[in-house]
DNA sequence: AACCTGCCCAACCGCAGGAAG
DNA sequence: CCTTCCTGCGGTTGGGCAGGT
């Protein structure tokens, strides 16, 4: 199949309550231009839109917001997505944060429709020789990704002890434990450090790193420089 | 030309975390 | 603390389109 035409709201869609019309887009854009991105729940009523606040938010973030790139994901971007997914798993919002102009929804869709298919095909080929492990990995090492929120991954909020205890392998150590672990085996400590890495653009990428540094005091230079995530953006100077 | 099938992607839903009262 | 509301995230769904028959 060839390139698809972009879908345009309105026209025959005018009667649909699901699809956004051009007029609704205009109304939403104008409202946000004046009032800003907040109070999503009140927005539909105030703006006179027959949509939910969440729907408005989604429409704005994924489609109307200035700077959104649409379609034509380049080979370089695809490579980046694959590398990041390898390290982060399905952290679409985090991955999107590292691809300026791309939304989590778009990346998720791209992954589900294209990349995962490619990977499946590759796995089928590989199956004949070796059993594959779908877990995200770093280099040759398997990486368990705990089920944490983005803020938890970034070290911006506390991780409840209950969720940490679900698996001993994925529990985050205390600063003291982490330091000891790093001294004993720097490689073993690497996977958790990924959570400090991901943030929107590289202007801010060091901010969560610093937070983790304060928190765990284990941001050893060698660990960071060895970590594969840096290779995700080979052009970037650190 | 009409119908069928698979693909794509916008939009929805449920859940969880955070903030405010 | 507890409750309520808001926001954000990831999984899933459903409608429309392109290509095949």
JSON list of C-alpha atoms (C1' of nucleotides) in Angstrom, two decimals, chain A residues 60-73 77 81 92-107 200-201, chain B residues 10:
[
{"chain": "A", "resi": 60, "resn": "UNK", "atom": "CA", "xyz": [-4.74, 19.33, 21.37]},
{"chain": "A", "resi": 61, "resn": "UNK", "atom": "CA", "xyz": [-1.66, 17.38, 22.41]},
{"chain": "A", "resi": 62, "resn": "UNK", "atom": "CA", "xyz": [-1.70, 14.88, 19.57]},
{"chain": "A", "resi": 63, "resn": "UNK", "atom": "CA", "xyz": [-2.95, 16.97, 16.71]},
{"chain": "A", "resi": 64, "resn": "UNK", "atom": "CA", "xyz": [-3.46, 20.71, 17.15]},
{"chain": "A", "resi": 65, "resn": "UNK", "atom": "CA", "xyz": [-0.57, 21.82, 19.29]},
{"chain": "A", "resi": 66, "resn": "UNK", "atom": "CA", "xyz": [1.98, 23.88, 17.33]},
{"chain": "A", "resi": 67, "resn": "UNK", "atom": "CA", "xyz": [5.19, 22.05, 16.52]},
{"chain": "A", "resi": 68, "resn": "UNK", "atom": "CA", "xyz": [3.60, 18.63, 16.11]},
{"chain": "A", "resi": 69, "resn": "UNK", "atom": "CA", "xyz": [5.21, 16.72, 13.25]},
{"chain": "A", "resi": 70, "resn": "UNK", "atom": "CA", "xyz": [2.90, 14.38, 11.46]},
{"chain": "A", "resi": 71, "resn": "UNK", "atom": "CA", "xyz": [3.70, 11.24, 9.53]},
{"chain": "A", "resi": 72, "resn": "UNK", "atom": "CA", "xyz": [6.90, 10.43, 7.62]},
{"chain": "A", "resi": 73, "resn": "UNK", "atom": "CA", "xyz": [8.86, 9.04, 10.50]},
{"chain": "A", "resi": 77, "resn": "UNK", "atom": "CA", "xyz": [13.73, 8.44, 14.09]},
{"chain": "A", "resi": 81, "resn": "UNK", "atom": "CA", "xyz": [12.51, 4.62, 18.74]},
{"chain": "A", "resi": 92, "resn": "UNK", "atom": "CA", "xyz": [5.74, 5.98, 25.03]},
{"chain": "A", "resi": 93, "resn": "UNK", "atom": "CA", "xyz": [5.52, 9.37, 26.64]},
{"chain": "A", "resi": 94, "resn": "UNK", "atom": "CA", "xyz": [9.16, 9.20, 27.65]},
{"chain": "A", "resi": 95, "resn": "UNK", "atom": "CA", "xyz": [10.22, 8.09, 24.19]},
{"chain": "A", "resi": 96, "resn": "UNK", "atom": "CA", "xyz": [8.11, 10.84, 22.66]},
{"chain": "A", "resi": 97, "resn": "UNK", "atom": "CA", "xyz": [9.80, 13.35, 24.92]},
{"chain": "A", "resi": 98, "resn": "UNK", "atom": "CA", "xyz": [13.09, 12.54, 23.26]},
{"chain": "A", "resi": 99, "resn": "UNK", "atom": "CA", "xyz": [11.71, 12.91, 19.75]},
{"chain": "A", "resi": 100, "resn": "UNK", "atom": "CA", "xyz": [10.80, 16.57, 19.32]},
{"chain": "A", "resi": 101, "resn": "UNK", "atom": "CA", "xyz": [7.49, 17.07, 17.56]},
{"chain": "A", "resi": 102, "resn": "UNK", "atom": "CA", "xyz": [6.38, 13.46, 17.96]},
{"chain": "A", "resi": 103, "resn": "UNK", "atom": "CA", "xyz": [3.57, 12.41, 20.27]},
{"chain": "A", "resi": 104, "resn": "UNK", "atom": "CA", "xyz": [3.32, 9.33, 22.41]},
{"chain": "A", "resi": 105, "resn": "UNK", "atom": "CA", "xyz": [0.22, 8.27, 20.52]},
{"chain": "A", "resi": 106, "resn": "UNK", "atom": "CA", "xyz": [1.96, 8.51, 17.17]},
{"chain": "A", "resi": 107, "resn": "UNK", "atom": "CA", "xyz": [4.99, 6.59, 18.35]},
{"chain": "A", "resi": 200, "resn": "UNK", "atom": "CA", "xyz": [12.33, 16.31, 27.15]},
{"chain": "A", "resi": 201, "resn": "UNK", "atom": "CA", "xyz": [15.26, 17.47, 25.02]},
{"chain": "B", "resi": 10, "resn": "DA", "atom": "C1'", "xyz": [-7.51, 9.04, 15.73]}
]
